[in-house]
Amino acid sequence: MAHIVGGITTSHVPAIGRAIARELQQDPYWKPFFDGFAPVHTWLEQARPDVVVVFYNDHGLNFFLDKMPTFAVGAAPSYVNADEGWGIPQVPAFPGEQHLSWHLINQLIDAEFDLTTCQEMLVDHAFTLPMALLWPDQNWPVKVVPVCFNTVQFPLPSAKRCWALGEAIGQAVRTWQTDDGREPRVLFLGTGGLSHQLDGERAGFINKAFDLQFMNSLIEDPKWATQFSVHQLVEKTGTQGVELLMWLATRAALGEQVRRIHQNYHIPISNTASGLMVMEPVQG
Amino acid sequence: MPTETPIPGTTLFDGTQAMKGYALNKMCYSFNSAANRVAFQQDEDAYCTRYQLNDAQRNAIRNRDVLGLIAAGGNVYYLAKFAGILGLDVQDLGALQTGMSKDAFKAMLVAAGQ
């Protein structure tokens, strides 16, 4: 049976890619953000994940408005990124873990989630940059399963639904058995948020108090954010702050209780309040 | 019909906006391709015609009017690709939409962290 080693949640912003490409990690503007990842690297060395299930949202690379799935699960042998419109630096391809993809798909359909399944899938900065923050040498030591959430076109899935999806994925991973009897080590990675708004007269809106309360709730009272409608989440966190839905799914996948291994919070990078957490499940 | 109170300064990209902005967003989505970005830059009007933009959308593109683009059904995820052609980052866009200088906009973001 598979073993869940933990969950990491982090912001994703295209500007991170430019900062990496220009090697600005020690630049005063970027240092407080990149320094947050040193403890993550140490933790990853002992956690040694084999597979990463990545909860993220596509920004108009793989999906357009002609076909907009609420939840899409990748089932491809490998995943590449591509030009998103501003010549973002490319990263090496990510090897897929197709057996886990299909196990998740089967289990989730059984649990009555209606999914879109993708045997070809481009992954954008919301996927690639957090991976590059975890493994800066970009020599990926893991296979991946992308799970994409619609945060582009309303109606978006509710916080409650995203929690339920994460929970179902966690349960499915715990029952995953490989043919060769290995016990794969699985990491969840949730990308996005925290509070920010890119569009409209309210552009630049950030809510530090809510972000800190939300991060804390993931440890103390993990379903706290599921009380809010998506509309309320937009009001409290901005139009792109709803990306915290992927954080919620990540937390839900980890099970009943977690311990906080590491946390970092910094404002701003680009237009975003950036958050970072590492959590480990506590066996009950 | 929306049942919740509107959020000031915020347009939720719902079905109404998605219908209104489809042509505009489709054009912006095409800018994922470098060749299409060049084609747009060579003849903006012809490119807008090819994607059948309406007058409000064409004017907003011509005037680099970000709030106008949103009002005309633009979605920020796709509009970001148009901004990329112009060499603008999201802080430039924030400044344009809020009527601030870029420095003032950046200072506002930094202040949010205090």
Coordinates of N, CA, C and O in Angstrom, one line a residue, chain A residues 85-229:
Chain A
G85 N 2.4 32.6 -23.5 CA 2.1 33.9 -24.0 C 3.2 35.0 -23.7 O 3.2 36.0 -24.3
W86 N 4.1 34.6 -22.8 CA 5.2 35.6 -22.5 C 6.5 34.9 -22.5 O 7.5 35.4 -21.8
G87 N 6.6 33.8 -23.2 CA 7.9 33.2 -23.3 C 8.5 32.7 -22.0 O 9.7 32.9 -21.7
I88 N 7.7 32.1 -21.1 CA 8.2 31.6 -19.8 C 9.3 30.6 -20.1 O 9.2 29.8 -21.0
P89 N 10.4 30.5 -19.2 CA 11.4 29.5 -19.4 C 10.8 28.1 -19.3 O 10.0 27.8 -18.5
Q90 N 11.3 27.2 -20.2 CA 10.8 25.9 -20.2 C 11.5 25.0 -19.2 O 12.7 25.3 -18.9
V91 N 10.9 24.0 -18.6 CA 11.5 23.1 -17.7 C 11.5 21.7 -18.3 O 10.7 21.4 -19.2
P92 N 12.4 20.8 -17.8 CA 12.3 19.4 -18.3 C 10.9 18.8 -18.1 O 10.2 19.1 -17.2
A93 N 10.6 17.8 -19.0 CA 9.3 17.1 -18.9 C 9.2 16.4 -17.5 O 10.2 16.0 -16.9
F94 N 8.0 16.2 -17.1 CA 7.7 15.5 -15.8 C 7.2 14.1 -16.2 O 6.2 13.9 -16.9
P95 N 7.8 13.0 -15.7 CA 7.3 11.7 -16.0 C 6.0 11.4 -15.2 O 5.9 11.7 -14.0
G96 N 5.0 10.9 -15.9 CA 3.7 10.6 -15.3 C 3.7 9.3 -14.6 O 4.5 8.4 -14.8
E97 N 2.8 9.1 -13.6 CA 2.6 7.8 -12.9 C 1.2 7.4 -13.3 O 0.2 7.7 -12.6
Q98 N 1.1 6.7 -14.5 CA -0.2 6.4 -15.1 C -1.0 5.4 -14.2 O -2.2 5.5 -14.2
H99 N -0.3 4.5 -13.5 CA -1.1 3.5 -12.7 C -1.8 4.2 -11.6 O -3.0 3.9 -11.4
L100 N -1.2 5.2 -11.0 CA -1.9 5.9 -9.9 C -2.9 6.8 -10.5 O -4.0 6.9 -10.0
S101 N -2.7 7.4 -11.7 CA -3.7 8.2 -12.4 C -5.0 7.4 -12.5 O -6.1 7.9 -12.2
W102 N -4.9 6.2 -13.1 CA -6.1 5.4 -13.3 C -6.7 4.9 -12.1 O -7.9 4.7 -12.0
H103 N -5.9 4.6 -11.1 CA -6.4 4.2 -9.8 C -7.3 5.4 -9.2 O -8.4 5.1 -8.8
L104 N -6.7 6.6 -9.3 CA -7.5 7.7 -8.8 C -8.8 7.9 -9.6 O -9.8 8.2 -9.0
I105 N -8.6 7.8 -10.9 CA -9.8 8.1 -11.7 C -10.9 7.0 -11.4 O -12.1 7.4 -11.2
N106 N -10.5 5.8 -11.3 CA -11.5 4.7 -10.9 C -12.2 5.0 -9.6 O -13.4 4.9 -9.4
Q107 N -11.3 5.3 -8.6 CA -11.8 5.5 -7.2 C -12.7 6.7 -7.2 O -13.7 6.7 -6.5
L108 N -12.3 7.8 -7.9 CA -13.1 9.0 -7.8 C -14.4 8.9 -8.5 O -15.4 9.4 -8.0
I109 N -14.5 8.2 -9.6 CA -15.7 8.0 -10.3 C -16.6 7.1 -9.4 O -17.9 7.4 -9.3
D110 N -16.1 6.1 -8.8 CA -16.8 5.3 -7.8 C -17.4 6.2 -6.7 O -18.5 6.0 -6.2
A111 N -16.6 7.2 -6.3 CA -17.1 8.1 -5.2 C -18.0 9.2 -5.8 O -18.3 10.2 -5.1
E112 N -18.4 9.1 -7.0 CA -19.4 10.0 -7.7 C -18.8 11.4 -8.0 O -19.6 12.3 -8.0
F113 N -17.5 11.5 -8.2 CA -17.0 12.7 -8.8 C -17.0 12.6 -10.3 O -16.5 11.5 -10.8
D114 N -17.5 13.6 -11.0 CA -17.5 13.5 -12.5 C -16.2 14.3 -13.0 O -16.1 15.5 -12.9
L115 N -15.3 13.5 -13.5 CA -14.0 14.0 -13.9 C -13.8 14.1 -15.4 O -14.5 13.4 -16.1
T116 N -12.9 15.0 -15.8 CA -12.4 14.9 -17.1 C -11.0 14.2 -17.0 O -10.3 14.5 -16.1
T117 N -10.8 13.2 -17.9 CA -9.5 12.5 -17.8 C -8.7 12.9 -19.1 O -9.2 13.1 -20.2
C118 N -7.4 13.1 -18.9 CA -6.5 13.6 -19.9 C -5.3 12.7 -20.2 O -4.4 12.7 -19.3
Q119 N -5.3 12.1 -21.3 CA -4.1 11.3 -21.7 C -3.0 12.1 -22.3 O -1.9 11.6 -22.6
E120 N -3.4 13.4 -22.7 CA -2.4 14.4 -23.0 C -2.7 15.6 -22.3 O -3.9 16.0 -22.1
M121 N -1.7 16.3 -21.7 CA -2.0 17.4 -20.9 C -0.7 18.3 -20.8 O 0.3 17.8 -20.4
L122 N -0.9 19.6 -21.1 CA 0.2 20.5 -20.9 C 0.0 21.1 -19.5 O -1.1 21.3 -19.0
V123 N 1.1 21.3 -18.8 CA 1.1 21.9 -17.4 C 1.7 23.3 -17.4 O 2.8 23.4 -18.1
D124 N 1.0 24.2 -16.8 CA 1.5 25.6 -16.9 C 2.3 26.0 -15.6 O 2.7 25.1 -14.8
H125 N 2.6 27.3 -15.4 CA 3.5 27.7 -14.4 C 2.9 27.3 -13.0 O 3.7 27.2 -12.0
A126 N 1.6 27.1 -12.9 CA 1.0 26.8 -11.6 C 1.5 25.4 -11.1 O 1.4 25.0 -10.0
F127 N 1.9 24.6 -12.1 CA 2.4 23.2 -11.8 C 4.0 23.3 -11.8 O 4.6 22.7 -10.9
T128 N 4.5 23.9 -12.9 CA 6.0 23.8 -13.1 C 6.8 24.5 -12.0 O 7.9 24.1 -11.6
L129 N 6.3 25.7 -11.7 CA 7.2 26.6 -10.8 C 7.2 26.0 -9.3 O 8.3 26.0 -8.8
P130 N 6.1 25.6 -8.8 CA 6.2 24.9 -7.4 C 7.1 23.7 -7.5 O 7.9 23.5 -6.5
M131 N 7.1 22.9 -8.6 CA 8.0 21.8 -8.7 C 9.5 22.3 -8.7 O 10.4 21.7 -8.1
A132 N 9.7 23.4 -9.4 CA 11.1 23.9 -9.5 C 11.5 24.6 -8.2 O 12.7 24.6 -7.9
L133 N 10.6 25.0 -7.4 CA 10.9 25.5 -6.1 C 11.3 24.4 -5.1 O 12.2 24.5 -4.3
L134 N 10.6 23.2 -5.3 CA 10.9 22.1 -4.5 C 12.2 21.4 -4.9 O 13.0 21.0 -4.0
W135 N 12.5 21.3 -6.2 CA 13.7 20.7 -6.7 C 14.4 21.7 -7.7 O 14.2 21.6 -8.9
P136 N 15.1 22.6 -7.1 CA 15.7 23.7 -7.9 C 16.6 23.2 -9.0 O 16.8 23.9 -10.0
D137 N 17.2 22.0 -8.9 CA 18.0 21.5 -10.0 C 17.2 21.0 -11.2 O 17.7 20.7 -12.3
Q138 N 15.9 20.9 -11.0 CA 14.9 20.5 -12.1 C 15.2 19.2 -12.6 O 14.9 18.8 -13.8
N139 N 15.9 18.3 -11.8 CA 16.1 17.0 -12.2 C 15.2 16.1 -11.3 O 15.5 15.6 -10.3
W140 N 13.9 16.1 -11.8 CA 12.8 15.6 -11.0 C 13.0 14.1 -10.5 O 13.2 13.2 -11.3
P141 N 13.0 13.9 -9.2 CA 13.3 12.6 -8.7 C 11.9 11.8 -8.5 O 11.9 10.8 -7.8
V142 N 10.9 12.4 -9.0 CA 9.5 11.8 -8.7 C 8.7 11.7 -10.0 O 9.0 12.3 -11.0
K143 N 7.7 10.9 -10.0 CA 6.7 10.9 -11.0 C 5.5 11.7 -10.5 O 5.4 12.0 -9.3
V144 N 4.6 12.1 -11.4 CA 3.6 13.1 -11.1 C 2.2 12.6 -11.6 O 2.1 11.9 -12.6
V145 N 1.2 13.1 -10.9 CA -0.2 13.1 -11.3 C -0.8 14.5 -11.1 O -1.0 14.9 -10.0
P146 N -1.1 15.2 -12.2 CA -1.7 16.5 -12.1 C -3.2 16.4 -11.9 O -3.9 15.6 -12.6
V147 N -3.7 17.2 -11.0 CA -5.2 17.3 -10.8 C -5.5 18.8 -10.9 O -5.1 19.6 -10.1
C148 N -6.3 19.1 -12.0 CA -6.5 20.5 -12.3 C -7.9 21.0 -11.9 O -8.9 20.3 -12.1
F149 N -8.0 22.1 -11.2 CA -9.3 22.7 -10.7 C -9.6 23.9 -11.6 O -8.7 24.7 -11.9
N150 N -10.9 24.1 -11.9 CA -11.3 25.3 -12.6 C -11.4 26.4 -11.6 O -12.3 26.4 -10.7
T151 N -10.5 27.4 -11.8 CA -10.7 28.7 -11.1 C -10.8 29.8 -12.0 O -10.6 31.0 -11.7
V152 N -11.1 29.5 -13.3 CA -11.1 30.5 -14.4 C -12.5 31.0 -14.6 O -12.8 32.2 -14.7
Q153 N -13.5 30.1 -14.7 CA -14.8 30.5 -15.2 C -15.8 30.1 -14.1 O -15.9 28.9 -13.8
F154 N -16.6 31.0 -13.6 CA -17.6 30.8 -12.6 C -18.8 30.1 -13.3 O -19.1 30.3 -14.5
P155 N -19.5 29.2 -12.6 CA -19.3 28.8 -11.2 C -18.1 27.9 -11.0 O -17.9 27.0 -11.8
L156 N -17.4 28.2 -9.9 CA -16.3 27.4 -9.5 C -16.8 26.3 -8.5 O -17.8 26.5 -7.9
P157 N -16.0 25.2 -8.4 CA -16.4 24.3 -7.3 C -16.3 24.9 -5.9 O -15.4 25.7 -5.7
S158 N -17.2 24.5 -5.1 CA -17.2 25.1 -3.7 C -16.1 24.6 -2.9 O -15.5 23.6 -3.2
A159 N -15.8 25.3 -1.8 CA -14.7 24.9 -0.9 C -15.0 23.5 -0.3 O -14.2 22.7 -0.2
K160 N -16.3 23.3 -0.1 CA -16.8 22.0 0.5 C -16.5 20.9 -0.5 O -16.1 19.8 -0.1
R161 N -16.8 21.2 -1.8 CA -16.6 20.2 -2.8 C -15.1 19.9 -3.0 O -14.6 18.7 -3.2
C162 N -14.3 20.9 -3.0 CA -12.8 20.8 -3.1 C -12.2 20.0 -1.9 O -11.3 19.2 -2.1
W163 N -12.8 20.2 -0.8 CA -12.4 19.5 0.4 C -12.7 18.0 0.2 O -11.9 17.1 0.4
A164 N -13.9 17.7 -0.3 CA -14.4 16.3 -0.5 C -13.5 15.7 -1.5 O -13.2 14.5 -1.4
L165 N -13.2 16.4 -2.6 CA -12.3 15.8 -3.6 C -10.9 15.4 -3.0 O -10.4 14.3 -3.3
G166 N -10.4 16.3 -2.3 CA -9.1 16.1 -1.7 C -9.1 14.9 -0.7 O -8.2 14.0 -0.8
E167 N -10.2 14.8 0.0 CA -10.4 13.7 1.0 C -10.5 12.4 0.2 O -9.8 11.4 0.6
A168 N -11.2 12.4 -0.9 CA -11.4 11.2 -1.7 C -10.1 10.8 -2.3 O -9.8 9.6 -2.4
I169 N -9.3 11.7 -2.8 CA -8.0 11.4 -3.4 C -7.0 10.8 -2.3 O -6.3 9.9 -2.6
G170 N -7.1 11.4 -1.1 CA -6.3 10.8 0.0 C -6.6 9.4 0.2 O -5.7 8.5 0.4
Q171 N -7.9 9.1 0.3 CA -8.4 7.7 0.6 C -7.9 6.8 -0.6 O -7.5 5.7 -0.3
A172 N -8.1 7.3 -1.8 CA -7.7 6.5 -2.9 C -6.2 6.2 -2.9 O -5.8 5.0 -3.2
V173 N -5.4 7.2 -2.6 CA -3.9 6.9 -2.6 C -3.6 5.9 -1.5 O -2.8 5.0 -1.8
R174 N -4.3 5.9 -0.4 CA -4.0 5.0 0.7 C -4.3 3.5 0.3 O -3.7 2.6 0.9
T175 N -5.2 3.3 -0.7 CA -5.5 2.0 -1.1 C -4.8 1.6 -2.4 O -5.0 0.5 -3.0
W176 N -3.8 2.4 -2.9 CA -3.1 2.1 -4.1 C -2.1 1.0 -3.9 O -1.2 1.2 -3.0
Q177 N -2.2 0.0 -4.7 CA -1.2 -1.1 -4.6 C -0.6 -1.3 -5.9 O -1.2 -1.3 -7.0
T178 N 0.7 -1.3 -5.9 CA 1.5 -1.5 -7.2 C 1.6 -3.0 -7.5 O 1.6 -3.8 -6.5
D179 N 1.8 -3.4 -8.8 CA 1.9 -4.8 -9.1 C 3.1 -5.5 -8.5 O 3.1 -6.6 -8.2
D180 N 4.2 -4.7 -8.3 CA 5.4 -5.3 -7.8 C 5.5 -5.2 -6.3 O 6.6 -5.5 -5.7
G181 N 4.4 -4.8 -5.6 CA 4.4 -4.8 -4.2 C 5.2 -3.7 -3.5 O 5.4 -3.7 -2.3
R182 N 5.7 -2.8 -4.3 CA 6.4 -1.6 -3.7 C 5.4 -0.9 -2.8 O 4.2 -1.0 -3.0
E183 N 6.0 -0.1 -1.9 CA 5.1 0.8 -1.1 C 5.5 2.2 -1.4 O 6.3 2.9 -0.8
P184 N 4.9 2.8 -2.5 CA 5.3 4.1 -3.0 C 5.0 5.2 -2.0 O 4.0 5.1 -1.2
R185 N 5.9 6.2 -2.0 CA 5.8 7.3 -1.0 C 5.2 8.5 -1.8 O 5.8 8.9 -2.8
V186 N 4.0 8.9 -1.3 CA 3.3 9.9 -2.1 C 3.3 11.3 -1.4 O 3.0 11.3 -0.2
L187 N 3.5 12.3 -2.1 CA 3.5 13.7 -1.6 C 2.3 14.4 -2.3 O 2.1 14.2 -3.5
F188 N 1.6 15.2 -1.6 CA 0.6 16.1 -2.2 C 1.2 17.5 -2.3 O 1.8 18.0 -1.3
L189 N 1.0 18.2 -3.4 CA 1.4 19.5 -3.6 C 0.3 20.4 -4.0 O -0.4 20.1 -5.1
G190 N -0.1 21.4 -3.3 CA -1.2 22.3 -3.6 C -0.7 23.6 -3.9 O 0.0 24.2 -3.1
T191 N -1.0 24.1 -5.1 CA -0.4 25.4 -5.5 C -1.5 26.5 -5.7 O -2.6 26.2 -6.0
G192 N -1.1 27.7 -5.5 CA -2.0 28.9 -5.7 C -2.1 29.8 -4.5 O -1.4 29.5 -3.5
G193 N -2.8 30.8 -4.6 CA -3.0 31.8 -3.5 C -1.7 32.4 -3.0 O -0.7 32.3 -3.7
L194 N -1.7 33.0 -1.9 CA -2.9 33.2 -1.1 C -3.6 34.5 -1.6 O -3.7 34.6 -2.8
S195 N -4.1 35.4 -0.7 CA -4.9 36.4 -1.2 C -4.3 37.3 -2.3 O -3.1 37.7 -2.2
H196 N -5.0 37.5 -3.4 CA -4.6 38.5 -4.4 C -5.7 38.6 -5.4 O -6.5 37.8 -5.6
Q197 N -5.6 39.8 -6.0 CA -6.6 40.1 -7.1 C -5.8 40.8 -8.2 O -5.2 41.8 -8.0
L198 N -5.9 40.3 -9.4 CA -5.2 40.9 -10.6 C -6.1 41.8 -11.4 O -5.6 42.7 -12.1
D199 N -7.4 41.7 -11.3 CA -8.3 42.4 -12.2 C -9.2 43.4 -11.6 O -9.6 43.2 -10.4
G200 N -9.6 44.4 -12.3 CA -10.6 45.4 -11.8 C -10.0 46.5 -11.0 O -8.8 46.5 -10.7
E201 N -10.9 47.4 -10.5 CA -10.5 48.5 -9.7 C -9.9 48.0 -8.4 O -9.3 48.8 -7.7
R202 N -10.3 46.8 -8.0 CA -9.8 46.3 -6.7 C -8.5 45.5 -6.9 O -8.0 44.9 -5.9
A203 N -7.9 45.6 -8.0 CA -6.6 45.0 -8.2 C -5.6 45.4 -7.1 O -5.6 46.5 -6.7
G204 N -4.8 44.4 -6.7 CA -3.8 44.7 -5.6 C -4.4 44.4 -4.2 O -3.7 44.5 -3.3
F205 N -5.6 43.9 -4.2 CA -6.2 43.6 -2.9 C -5.5 42.4 -2.2 O -5.3 41.4 -2.9
I206 N -5.2 42.6 -1.0 CA -4.5 41.5 -0.2 C -5.1 41.5 1.2 O -5.4 42.6 1.7
N207 N -5.3 40.4 1.8 CA -5.9 40.3 3.1 C -5.0 39.4 4.0 O -5.2 38.2 4.1
K208 N -4.1 40.0 4.6 CA -3.1 39.3 5.5 C -3.8 38.6 6.6 O -3.4 37.4 6.9
A209 N -4.7 39.3 7.3 CA -5.3 38.7 8.5 C -6.0 37.4 8.1 O -5.9 36.4 8.8
F210 N -6.7 37.4 7.0 CA -7.5 36.2 6.5 C -6.5 35.1 6.2 O -6.6 33.9 6.6
D211 N -5.4 35.4 5.5 CA -4.4 34.4 5.0 C -3.8 33.7 6.3 O -3.7 32.5 6.3
L212 N -3.5 34.5 7.3 CA -2.8 33.9 8.5 C -3.8 33.0 9.2 O -3.5 31.9 9.7
Q213 N -5.1 33.5 9.3 CA -6.1 32.7 9.9 C -6.3 31.4 9.1 O -6.5 30.3 9.7
F214 N -6.4 31.5 7.8 CA -6.6 30.3 7.0 C -5.4 29.3 7.2 O -5.7 28.1 7.3
M215 N -4.2 29.8 7.1 CA -3.1 28.9 7.3 C -3.1 28.2 8.6 O -2.9 27.0 8.7
N216 N -3.5 28.9 9.6 CA -3.5 28.3 11.0 C -4.7 27.3 11.0 O -4.6 26.3 11.7
S217 N -5.8 27.6 10.3 CA -7.0 26.7 10.4 C -6.6 25.4 9.8 O -7.2 24.4 10.2
L218 N -5.7 25.3 8.9 CA -5.4 24.0 8.3 C -4.8 23.0 9.3 O -4.9 21.8 9.2
I219 N -4.2 23.6 10.4 CA -3.7 22.7 11.5 C -4.8 22.5 12.5 O -5.1 21.4 13.0
E220 N -5.4 23.7 13.0 CA -6.3 23.7 14.1 C -7.7 23.2 13.8 O -8.3 22.6 14.7
D221 N -8.2 23.6 12.7 CA -9.6 23.5 12.4 C -9.8 23.4 10.9 O -10.3 24.3 10.2
P222 N -9.3 22.3 10.3 CA -9.0 22.3 8.9 C -10.2 22.5 8.0 O -10.1 23.0 6.8
K223 N -11.5 22.3 8.4 CA -12.6 22.5 7.6 C -13.2 23.9 7.7 O -14.2 24.3 7.1
W224 N -12.5 24.8 8.5 CA -12.9 26.1 8.7 C -13.3 26.9 7.4 O -14.4 27.4 7.4
A225 N -12.5 26.8 6.4 CA -12.7 27.6 5.2 C -13.9 27.0 4.4 O -14.4 27.7 3.5
T226 N -14.3 25.8 4.7 CA -15.4 25.2 3.9 C -16.8 25.9 4.3 O -17.8 25.6 3.6
Q227 N -16.8 26.7 5.3 CA -18.1 27.4 5.7 C -18.4 28.5 4.7 O -19.5 29.0 4.6
F228 N -17.4 28.9 3.9 CA -17.5 30.1 3.0 C -17.9 29.7 1.6 O -17.4 28.7 1.1
S229 N -18.8 30.4 1.0 CA -19.1 30.2 -0.4 C -17.9 30.8 -1.3 O -17.1 31.5 -0.7

